[in-house]
């Protein structure tokens, strides 16, 4: 098992955002966590990355309890995150954004080779390599955020609301890239999404969050057919 | 060159060294500091005490002064990294007031009388003053600018830039915000210490008022005017704000008011400074400015 989250509790002051959520992700899996706004999806991802602290519960990565590690230490052991709304570094060029993703890994990876591979996956980034981050379109920024996370050859990629603010065609493109990374590169991905159809279509399994608790879980195909999921998230 | 012009030019080069240091903290790492004069003062007092009480020459004392300034920068940087933005600005202002008060009220530091009798710098048997001192301080400025240029091309600066742009996103890439904020504090305060040492040996007398809060505001104004995070911005800003007070001596009582007004105007109309991103000067001088583009 690559990642296991047990009995996770997250609160912001008096507001309980996540109450006792538990799930796991096997190596090579693409797992989706879906749910409405405020369900606690992003909080879970941020707690795995160490950006928000947990009140209770544990996060185990490759058999090691990592709850006590700082965010940058979790990144160093192979967890990378594509944050909501991409959050590329606006005043750094595309190339510098990518280099920042490879920080501290010069001895472990061939940065130039890895950059060339990313340019082949996201050709638009090569065209824009000397442009500043803030001059890219929303879709390009999203691609840069994914590439920036991938340059370090992570073992687990956390992807937070990658479809947010993107036009449907771009959403399809980004999800196709994630699917290929999972199927062809064997990259383990934990995807947090509101776009239930797109995320379940590329996932192995899924968890449905409702007001901070895990309401339904199962294979992606089963979830897509689940009457409650259909009613609440697909409007059928 | 007249003695008057030499004095102004020497003060500009010394201040530019301090502003280069501030640029590492504010411009590269994005940590607002309104207490930089404290570290300028720590360097000056350390140099003055080492020279007058321990009998060390400028050259013998300089490595110690730089280490003391950097170390105190590290220690004072530790509480500062726990706060951000407005709170960081207030914390650094507090540091400036505390350091100034220590200089003013602790007898060891000369109290209100300050420290006098600081010897001139001697190099190859020559007592440095006038144009010789200007050349010496310009040499140190060149070293600081080369260090800044080297920093802009290092992985450490890339980490600092990433933290400046988005600390949380940077930490998800394996960059430790604490480590690089402290790195910037140490480099920046060490440069301020160097400037303070030169100032003490140039003026031969220092007192607490030389390192008060308005001096910090002046340093920040120079940096904002020239362009935060640029290589040449600290020098350009210091030259302009070093010359302007001389040209408008009649307005000396309104200096802080004018600095504040200038800061507000820069923030409103040219937030990146004269050489900052998107400025007219940057477009014209782009080929020359690649060193500190970010």
Coordinates of C-alpha atoms in Angstrom, one line a residue:
Chain A
X1 CA 0.0 0.0 0.0
X2 CA 1.4 3.4 -1.0
X3 CA -0.8 5.7 1.0
X4 CA -3.1 5.0 4.0
X5 CA -5.1 7.7 5.7
X6 CA -6.6 6.7 9.0
X7 CA -9.4 8.4 11.1
X8 CA -8.4 11.9 9.8
X9 CA -9.9 14.8 11.7
X10 CA -9.3 18.4 10.5
X11 CA -10.7 21.5 12.0
X12 CA -10.4 25.3 11.5
X13 CA -11.1 26.8 14.9
X14 CA -14.5 25.5 15.9
X15 CA -15.4 24.4 12.4
X16 CA -14.9 20.7 11.8
X17 CA -13.9 20.2 8.2
X18 CA -13.1 16.5 8.2
X19 CA -14.4 14.0 10.7
X20 CA -12.8 10.5 10.8
X21 CA -12.1 10.0 7.1
X22 CA -10.0 6.9 6.2
X23 CA -9.0 5.6 2.8
X24 CA -6.0 4.1 1.0
X25 CA -4.3 4.1 -2.3
X26 CA -2.3 1.2 -3.8
X27 CA 0.8 1.8 -5.9
X28 CA -0.1 2.6 -9.6
X29 CA -3.7 3.5 -8.7
X30 CA -5.6 6.6 -9.6
X31 CA -8.1 7.3 -6.9
X32 CA -10.7 10.1 -6.9
X33 CA -12.1 11.9 -3.9
X34 CA -15.3 13.6 -5.0
X35 CA -17.8 15.8 -3.3
X36 CA -19.5 19.1 -3.2
X37 CA -17.9 22.5 -2.2
X38 CA -17.0 22.4 1.5
X39 CA -17.0 18.6 1.8
X40 CA -13.4 18.7 3.0
X41 CA -11.7 17.4 -0.1
X42 CA -9.0 20.0 -0.3
X43 CA -8.4 19.9 3.4
X44 CA -7.7 16.2 3.1
X45 CA -5.2 16.7 0.3
X46 CA -3.5 19.6 2.2
X47 CA -3.2 17.5 5.3
X48 CA -1.5 14.7 3.3
X49 CA 0.9 17.3 1.9
X50 CA 1.4 18.8 5.4
X51 CA 0.0 22.2 4.6
X52 CA -2.8 22.0 7.2
X53 CA -2.3 20.3 10.5
X54 CA -4.5 17.4 11.5
X55 CA -6.4 17.3 14.8
X56 CA -6.4 13.6 15.0
X57 CA -5.5 10.6 12.7
X58 CA -2.6 9.4 10.8
X59 CA -1.1 9.6 7.3
X60 CA 1.1 6.6 6.3
X61 CA 3.2 6.7 3.2
X62 CA 5.0 3.6 2.1
X63 CA 4.5 2.2 5.6
X64 CA 5.9 5.2 7.4
X65 CA 3.9 7.6 9.6
X66 CA 4.5 11.0 8.1
X67 CA 2.1 13.1 10.1
X68 CA 5.0 14.8 12.0
X69 CA 6.8 15.8 8.8
X70 CA 6.8 19.4 7.4
X71 CA 5.4 19.9 3.9
X72 CA 8.8 20.2 2.3
X73 CA 9.9 17.0 3.9
X74 CA 7.0 15.1 2.5
X75 CA 7.8 16.5 -0.9
X76 CA 11.3 15.2 -0.5
X77 CA 10.1 11.6 0.1
X78 CA 8.1 11.5 -3.1
X79 CA 4.8 13.2 -2.6
X80 CA 4.0 16.2 -4.9
X81 CA 0.9 18.3 -5.2
X82 CA -0.8 20.2 -8.0
X83 CA -2.6 22.8 -6.0
X84 CA -6.0 24.3 -6.7
X85 CA -5.9 27.1 -9.2
X86 CA -2.3 25.9 -10.2
X87 CA -0.4 28.5 -8.1
X88 CA 2.5 28.8 -10.5
X89 CA 5.2 31.3 -9.5
X90 CA 4.0 34.4 -11.4
X91 CA 7.2 36.3 -11.7
X92 CA 9.4 33.3 -12.6
X93 CA 9.6 32.0 -16.2
X94 CA 8.1 28.6 -17.2
X95 CA 11.6 27.1 -17.1
X96 CA 12.4 28.5 -13.7
X97 CA 9.0 27.2 -12.4
X98 CA 10.1 23.8 -13.6
X99 CA 13.6 24.1 -12.0
X100 CA 12.0 25.1 -8.7
X101 CA 10.1 21.8 -8.9
X102 CA 13.5 20.0 -9.2
X103 CA 15.0 21.8 -6.2
X104 CA 17.3 19.6 -4.2
X105 CA 17.1 16.7 -6.7
X106 CA 20.0 17.5 -9.0
X107 CA 21.9 14.5 -7.8
X108 CA 18.9 12.2 -8.1
X109 CA 17.5 13.1 -11.5
X110 CA 18.7 14.5 -14.8
X111 CA 16.9 17.8 -14.7
X112 CA 17.5 18.6 -18.4
X113 CA 16.4 15.2 -19.6
X114 CA 13.3 15.4 -17.4
X115 CA 12.5 18.9 -18.6
X116 CA 12.7 17.7 -22.2
X117 CA 10.4 14.9 -21.4
X118 CA 7.9 17.3 -19.8
X119 CA 8.2 19.6 -22.9
X120 CA 7.2 16.6 -25.0
X121 CA 4.2 15.9 -22.7
X122 CA 3.2 19.6 -22.6
X123 CA 4.5 21.1 -25.9
X124 CA 3.0 24.5 -25.1
X125 CA 5.4 24.8 -22.1
X126 CA 8.4 24.5 -24.5
X127 CA 7.0 27.4 -26.6
X128 CA 6.5 29.5 -23.5
X129 CA 9.7 28.4 -21.6
X130 CA 11.0 32.0 -21.3
X131 CA 7.6 33.6 -20.5
X132 CA 6.7 34.6 -17.0
X133 CA 4.2 32.4 -15.2
X134 CA 1.5 35.1 -14.9
X135 CA 1.5 35.6 -18.6
X136 CA 0.2 32.1 -19.3
X137 CA -3.5 31.3 -19.8
X138 CA -5.4 29.3 -17.2
X139 CA -4.9 26.0 -19.0
X140 CA -1.2 26.6 -19.6
X141 CA -0.7 27.5 -15.9
X142 CA -2.5 24.2 -15.0
X143 CA -0.2 22.3 -17.3
X144 CA 2.8 24.1 -15.8
X145 CA 1.6 23.2 -12.3
X146 CA 1.4 19.5 -13.2
X147 CA 4.8 19.6 -15.0
X148 CA 6.4 21.3 -12.0
X149 CA 5.1 18.6 -9.7
X150 CA 6.2 15.8 -12.2
X151 CA 9.7 17.0 -12.8
X152 CA 10.8 15.4 -9.5
X153 CA 9.6 12.0 -10.5
X154 CA 7.2 11.7 -7.6
X155 CA 5.8 8.4 -6.4
X156 CA 2.5 10.0 -5.5
X157 CA 0.8 12.9 -7.2
X158 CA -1.9 14.8 -5.3
X159 CA -4.1 16.8 -7.7
X160 CA -6.5 19.4 -6.3
X161 CA -9.4 20.5 -8.5
X162 CA -7.4 20.5 -11.7
X163 CA -10.5 21.3 -13.8
X164 CA -11.5 24.4 -11.9
X165 CA -11.8 27.4 -14.1
X166 CA -10.9 25.5 -17.3
X167 CA -13.0 25.3 -20.4
X168 CA -14.3 21.8 -21.1
X169 CA -11.9 21.1 -24.0
X170 CA -8.9 21.9 -21.7
X171 CA -10.4 19.8 -18.9
X172 CA -10.5 16.8 -21.3
X173 CA -6.9 17.4 -22.3
X174 CA -5.7 17.7 -18.7
X175 CA -7.6 14.6 -17.6
X176 CA -6.2 12.7 -20.6
X177 CA -2.6 13.7 -19.5
X178 CA -3.4 12.4 -16.0
X179 CA -4.8 9.1 -17.4
X180 CA -1.7 8.6 -19.5
X181 CA 0.6 9.3 -16.6
X182 CA -1.2 6.7 -14.6
X183 CA -1.6 4.0 -17.3
X184 CA 1.7 4.5 -19.1
X185 CA 4.1 5.7 -16.4
X186 CA 2.4 3.9 -13.5
X187 CA 2.2 7.1 -11.5
X188 CA 0.0 6.9 -8.4
X189 CA -2.5 9.7 -8.4
X190 CA -4.9 11.0 -5.8
X191 CA -7.4 13.2 -7.5
X192 CA -9.7 15.6 -5.7
X193 CA -12.5 16.8 -8.0
X194 CA -15.9 18.3 -8.3
X195 CA -16.1 17.1 -11.9
X196 CA -17.4 13.7 -11.1
X197 CA -17.9 12.4 -14.6
X198 CA -14.4 13.3 -15.8
X199 CA -12.6 12.1 -12.6
X200 CA -14.4 8.8 -12.3
X201 CA -13.9 8.1 -16.0
X202 CA -10.1 7.9 -15.4
X203 CA -10.1 6.5 -11.9
X204 CA -9.7 3.0 -10.5
X205 CA -11.6 3.7 -7.4
X206 CA -13.3 6.6 -5.7
X207 CA -14.5 8.0 -2.4
X208 CA -17.5 10.3 -2.0
X209 CA -17.2 12.9 0.7
X210 CA -20.2 14.6 2.3
X211 CA -19.7 17.2 5.0
X212 CA -16.4 15.9 6.1
X213 CA -17.2 12.2 6.2
X214 CA -16.8 9.5 3.7
X215 CA -20.3 8.7 2.5
X216 CA -19.7 6.2 -0.3
X217 CA -16.7 4.3 -1.7
X218 CA -16.1 1.7 -4.3
X219 CA -14.8 1.1 -7.8
X220 CA -15.1 4.0 -10.2
X221 CA -17.5 2.2 -12.4
X222 CA -19.7 1.3 -9.5
X223 CA -19.7 4.8 -8.2
X224 CA -20.6 6.2 -11.6
X225 CA -23.7 3.9 -11.5
X226 CA -24.5 4.5 -7.8
X227 CA -28.1 6.0 -7.6
X228 CA -27.1 8.5 -4.9
X229 CA -24.0 9.7 -6.9
X230 CA -26.2 10.0 -10.0
X231 CA -28.8 12.0 -8.1
X232 CA -26.6 14.3 -6.2
X233 CA -23.6 14.9 -8.5
X234 CA -24.8 14.0 -12.0
X235 CA -28.3 15.4 -11.7
X236 CA -30.0 12.2 -13.0
Chain B
X1 CA 36.6 65.7 -7.2
X2 CA 35.7 68.1 -4.4
X3 CA 35.7 66.9 -0.8
X4 CA 31.9 67.5 -0.7
X5 CA 31.2 65.4 -3.7
X6 CA 33.5 62.7 -2.5
X7 CA 31.8 62.6 0.9
X8 CA 28.3 62.3 -0.8
X9 CA 29.6 59.6 -3.2
X10 CA 31.2 57.6 -0.3
X11 CA 28.0 57.7 1.8
X12 CA 26.1 56.6 -1.3
X13 CA 28.4 53.6 -1.8
X14 CA 28.2 52.6 1.9
X15 CA 24.4 52.9 1.9
X16 CA 24.2 51.0 -1.4
X17 CA 25.9 48.0 0.3
X18 CA 23.3 48.0 3.1
X19 CA 20.5 48.3 0.5
X20 CA 22.0 45.4 -1.5
X21 CA 21.7 43.4 1.7
X22 CA 18.1 44.6 2.1
X23 CA 17.4 43.5 -1.4
X24 CA 18.4 39.9 -0.6
X25 CA 15.9 39.9 2.3
X26 CA 13.0 41.9 0.7
X27 CA 13.6 41.6 -3.1
X28 CA 14.8 38.0 -3.3
X29 CA 13.1 36.3 -0.4
X30 CA 10.1 38.6 -0.2
X31 CA 10.5 39.2 3.6
X32 CA 9.5 42.8 4.3
X33 CA 12.0 44.5 6.7
X34 CA 11.7 47.9 8.2
X35 CA 14.5 47.4 10.7
X36 CA 17.5 47.1 8.4
X37 CA 19.2 50.1 10.1
X38 CA 19.5 47.9 13.2
X39 CA 21.9 45.6 11.4
X40 CA 23.7 48.5 9.8
X41 CA 24.1 49.8 13.4
X42 CA 25.2 46.4 14.8
X43 CA 27.9 46.3 12.2
X44 CA 29.0 49.8 13.0
X45 CA 29.0 49.3 16.8
X46 CA 30.8 45.9 16.5
X47 CA 33.5 47.5 14.3
X48 CA 33.8 50.5 16.6
X49 CA 34.1 48.4 19.7
X50 CA 36.6 46.0 18.1
X51 CA 38.7 48.9 17.0
X52 CA 38.5 51.1 20.1
X53 CA 38.3 48.5 22.9
X54 CA 40.0 45.4 21.4
X55 CA 42.5 47.4 19.3
X56 CA 41.7 45.4 16.2
X57 CA 42.3 47.0 12.8
X58 CA 39.4 47.3 10.3
X59 CA 40.8 44.3 8.4
X60 CA 41.2 42.1 11.4
X61 CA 37.8 43.1 12.7
X62 CA 35.9 42.8 9.4
X63 CA 35.4 39.0 9.4
X64 CA 34.2 39.2 13.0
X65 CA 31.9 42.1 12.2
X66 CA 30.3 40.3 9.3
X67 CA 29.9 37.1 11.4
X68 CA 28.4 39.0 14.3
X69 CA 26.0 40.8 12.1
X70 CA 25.0 37.6 10.2
X71 CA 24.7 35.7 13.5
X72 CA 22.5 38.4 15.1
X73 CA 20.5 38.5 11.8
X74 CA 20.0 34.7 12.2
X75 CA 18.9 35.0 15.8
X76 CA 16.6 37.9 15.2
X77 CA 15.4 36.3 12.0
X78 CA 14.2 33.2 14.0
X79 CA 11.2 35.0 15.6
X80 CA 10.6 37.0 12.4
X81 CA 10.0 33.9 10.3
X82 CA 7.0 33.0 12.4
X83 CA 5.2 36.1 11.2
X84 CA 4.3 37.4 7.7
X85 CA 3.6 40.6 5.8
X86 CA 2.3 43.4 8.1
X87 CA 3.2 41.5 11.3
X88 CA 6.7 40.9 9.9
X89 CA 7.1 44.7 9.2
X90 CA 6.0 45.5 12.7
X91 CA 8.4 42.9 14.2
X92 CA 11.3 44.4 12.2
X93 CA 10.4 47.9 13.3
X94 CA 10.4 46.6 16.9
X95 CA 13.9 45.1 16.4
X96 CA 15.1 48.5 15.1
X97 CA 13.7 50.3 18.2
X98 CA 15.1 47.8 20.6
X99 CA 18.6 47.8 19.0
X100 CA 18.7 51.6 18.9
X101 CA 17.6 51.8 22.6
X102 CA 20.4 49.3 23.6
X103 CA 22.9 51.5 21.8
X104 CA 21.5 54.6 23.4
X105 CA 21.1 53.5 27.0
X106 CA 23.7 50.7 27.7
X107 CA 26.9 52.3 28.8
X108 CA 29.0 49.6 27.1
X109 CA 27.8 51.0 23.8
X110 CA 28.8 54.5 24.7
X111 CA 25.3 55.6 25.7
X112 CA 24.0 58.9 24.4
X113 CA 27.6 60.0 23.8
X114 CA 28.2 57.4 21.2
X115 CA 31.6 56.0 20.3
X116 CA 34.3 58.3 19.0
X117 CA 38.0 57.9 18.1
X118 CA 37.4 55.1 15.7
X119 CA 40.6 54.8 13.6
X120 CA 40.8 55.2 9.9
X121 CA 41.2 52.2 7.7
X122 CA 44.8 51.6 6.8
X123 CA 45.6 49.7 3.5
X124 CA 49.2 49.2 2.4
X125 CA 50.3 51.8 4.9
X126 CA 47.9 54.4 3.5
X127 CA 45.3 55.9 5.8
X128 CA 42.1 55.7 3.8
X129 CA 40.2 59.0 3.4
X130 CA 38.7 61.1 0.7
X131 CA 38.8 59.5 -2.7
X132 CA 40.9 56.5 -1.5
X133 CA 38.0 55.6 0.9
X134 CA 35.5 56.1 -1.9
X135 CA 37.4 53.6 -4.0
X136 CA 37.6 51.2 -1.2
X137 CA 33.9 51.3 -0.4
X138 CA 33.1 51.2 -4.1
X139 CA 35.2 48.0 -4.2
X140 CA 33.2 46.5 -1.4
X141 CA 30.0 47.5 -3.2
X142 CA 31.2 45.8 -6.3
X143 CA 31.9 42.6 -4.3
X144 CA 28.4 42.8 -2.8
X145 CA 26.8 43.3 -6.3
X146 CA 28.8 40.4 -7.7
X147 CA 27.6 38.2 -4.8
X148 CA 24.0 39.4 -5.5
X149 CA 24.5 38.5 -9.2
X150 CA 25.9 35.1 -8.3
X151 CA 22.9 34.6 -5.9
X152 CA 20.4 35.3 -8.8
X153 CA 22.0 32.4 -10.6
X154 CA 22.1 29.9 -7.7
X155 CA 19.7 27.3 -6.7
X156 CA 19.4 29.0 -3.3
X157 CA 18.1 32.1 -4.9
X158 CA 15.6 30.1 -7.0
X159 CA 14.3 28.7 -3.7
X160 CA 14.1 32.2 -2.3
X161 CA 12.2 33.4 -5.3
X162 CA 9.8 30.5 -5.0
X163 CA 9.2 31.4 -1.4
X164 CA 8.7 35.0 -2.2
X165 CA 6.1 34.1 -4.9
X166 CA 4.1 31.5 -2.9
X167 CA 5.5 30.1 0.3
X168 CA 3.0 27.3 0.5
X169 CA 3.4 26.2 -3.1
X170 CA 7.2 26.3 -2.6
X171 CA 7.1 24.1 0.4
X172 CA 5.1 21.5 -1.6
X173 CA 8.1 21.3 -4.0
X174 CA 10.6 20.4 -1.2
X175 CA 11.8 23.9 -0.5
X176 CA 12.1 24.7 3.2
X177 CA 10.7 28.2 3.9
X178 CA 12.5 28.5 7.3
X179 CA 15.9 27.5 5.9
X180 CA 15.8 30.0 3.0
X181 CA 14.2 32.9 4.9
X182 CA 17.0 32.6 7.4
X183 CA 19.6 32.2 4.6
X184 CA 18.3 35.5 3.2
X185 CA 18.4 37.2 6.6
X186 CA 22.0 36.1 7.3
X187 CA 23.3 37.3 3.9
X188 CA 21.3 40.5 4.0
X189 CA 22.3 41.4 7.6
X190 CA 25.9 40.4 7.0
X191 CA 26.0 43.0 4.1
X192 CA 24.4 45.6 6.4
X193 CA 27.2 44.8 8.9
X194 CA 29.8 45.4 6.3
X195 CA 28.2 48.7 5.4
X196 CA 28.1 49.6 9.1
X197 CA 31.7 48.8 9.6
X198 CA 32.7 51.0 6.7
X199 CA 30.5 53.8 8.0
X200 CA 32.0 53.6 11.5
X201 CA 35.6 53.8 10.1
X202 CA 34.7 56.5 7.7
X203 CA 32.8 58.8 10.2
X204 CA 35.1 57.9 13.1
X205 CA 32.2 58.7 15.4
X206 CA 28.9 56.9 15.7
X207 CA 25.9 57.3 17.9
X208 CA 22.5 55.5 18.3
X209 CA 20.6 58.1 16.2
X210 CA 22.6 57.1 13.1
X211 CA 20.7 53.8 13.1
X212 CA 17.2 54.9 13.9
X213 CA 14.0 53.8 12.3
X214 CA 14.0 56.7 9.7
X215 CA 17.3 55.3 8.4
X216 CA 15.5 51.9 7.8
X217 CA 12.7 53.7 6.0
X218 CA 15.3 55.4 3.9
X219 CA 16.9 52.1 3.0
X220 CA 13.6 50.6 2.0
X221 CA 12.7 53.7 0.0
X222 CA 15.9 53.4 -1.9
X223 CA 15.2 49.8 -2.7
X224 CA 11.6 50.3 -3.7
X225 CA 12.6 53.3 -5.9
X226 CA 15.3 51.4 -7.6
X227 CA 13.5 48.1 -8.0
X228 CA 13.2 45.2 -5.5
X229 CA 14.7 42.0 -6.6
X230 CA 16.8 43.6 -9.4
X231 CA 20.6 43.7 -9.5
X232 CA 21.0 47.4 -10.2
X233 CA 17.9 48.7 -8.4
X234 CA 19.6 49.1 -5.0
X235 CA 22.4 51.2 -6.5
X236 CA 20.1 53.3 -8.7
X237 CA 17.7 54.0 -5.8
X238 CA 20.5 54.8 -3.4
X239 CA 22.1 57.2 -5.9
X240 CA 18.8 59.1 -6.5
X241 CA 17.9 59.3 -2.8
X242 CA 21.4 60.0 -1.9
X243 CA 21.6 63.0 -4.2
X244 CA 18.1 64.4 -3.8
X245 CA 18.4 65.4 -0.1
X246 CA 21.5 67.4 -1.1
X247 CA 19.8 69.0 -4.0
X248 CA 16.8 69.9 -1.8
X249 CA 18.4 70.7 1.5
X250 CA 15.7 73.2 2.4
X251 CA 13.3 70.3 2.6
X252 CA 15.4 68.3 5.1
X253 CA 12.7 68.6 7.8
X254 CA 10.2 66.9 5.5
X255 CA 12.5 64.0 4.6
X256 CA 10.4 61.2 6.1
X257 CA 7.2 62.7 4.7
X258 CA 8.8 62.8 1.2
X259 CA 10.1 59.3 1.5
X260 CA 6.6 58.1 2.5
X261 CA 5.1 60.0 -0.4
X262 CA 7.6 58.5 -2.8
X263 CA 6.9 55.0 -1.5
X264 CA 3.2 55.5 -2.0
X265 CA 3.7 56.9 -5.5
X266 CA 6.0 54.1 -6.4
X267 CA 3.5 51.5 -5.1
X268 CA 0.7 53.1 -7.0
X269 CA 2.4 53.8 -10.4
X270 CA 5.5 51.7 -10.6
X271 CA 5.3 48.9 -8.0
X272 CA 8.3 47.1 -9.4
X273 CA 10.6 50.2 -9.0
X274 CA 12.4 52.1 -11.7
X275 CA 14.2 48.9 -12.9
X276 CA 11.5 46.5 -11.9
X277 CA 9.3 44.3 -14.0
X278 CA 7.3 46.2 -16.6
X279 CA 9.1 49.6 -16.0
X280 CA 9.9 51.9 -18.9
X281 CA 13.6 51.8 -17.9
X282 CA 13.7 48.1 -17.9
X283 CA 12.4 47.8 -21.4
X284 CA 15.1 50.2 -22.7
X285 CA 17.9 48.7 -20.6
X286 CA 16.7 45.1 -20.8
X287 CA 19.9 43.7 -22.4
X288 CA 22.1 45.2 -19.7
X289 CA 19.9 44.1 -16.8
X290 CA 19.7 40.4 -17.2
X291 CA 21.7 39.8 -14.1
X292 CA 18.9 40.5 -11.7
X293 CA 15.9 40.1 -13.9
X294 CA 13.6 38.4 -11.5

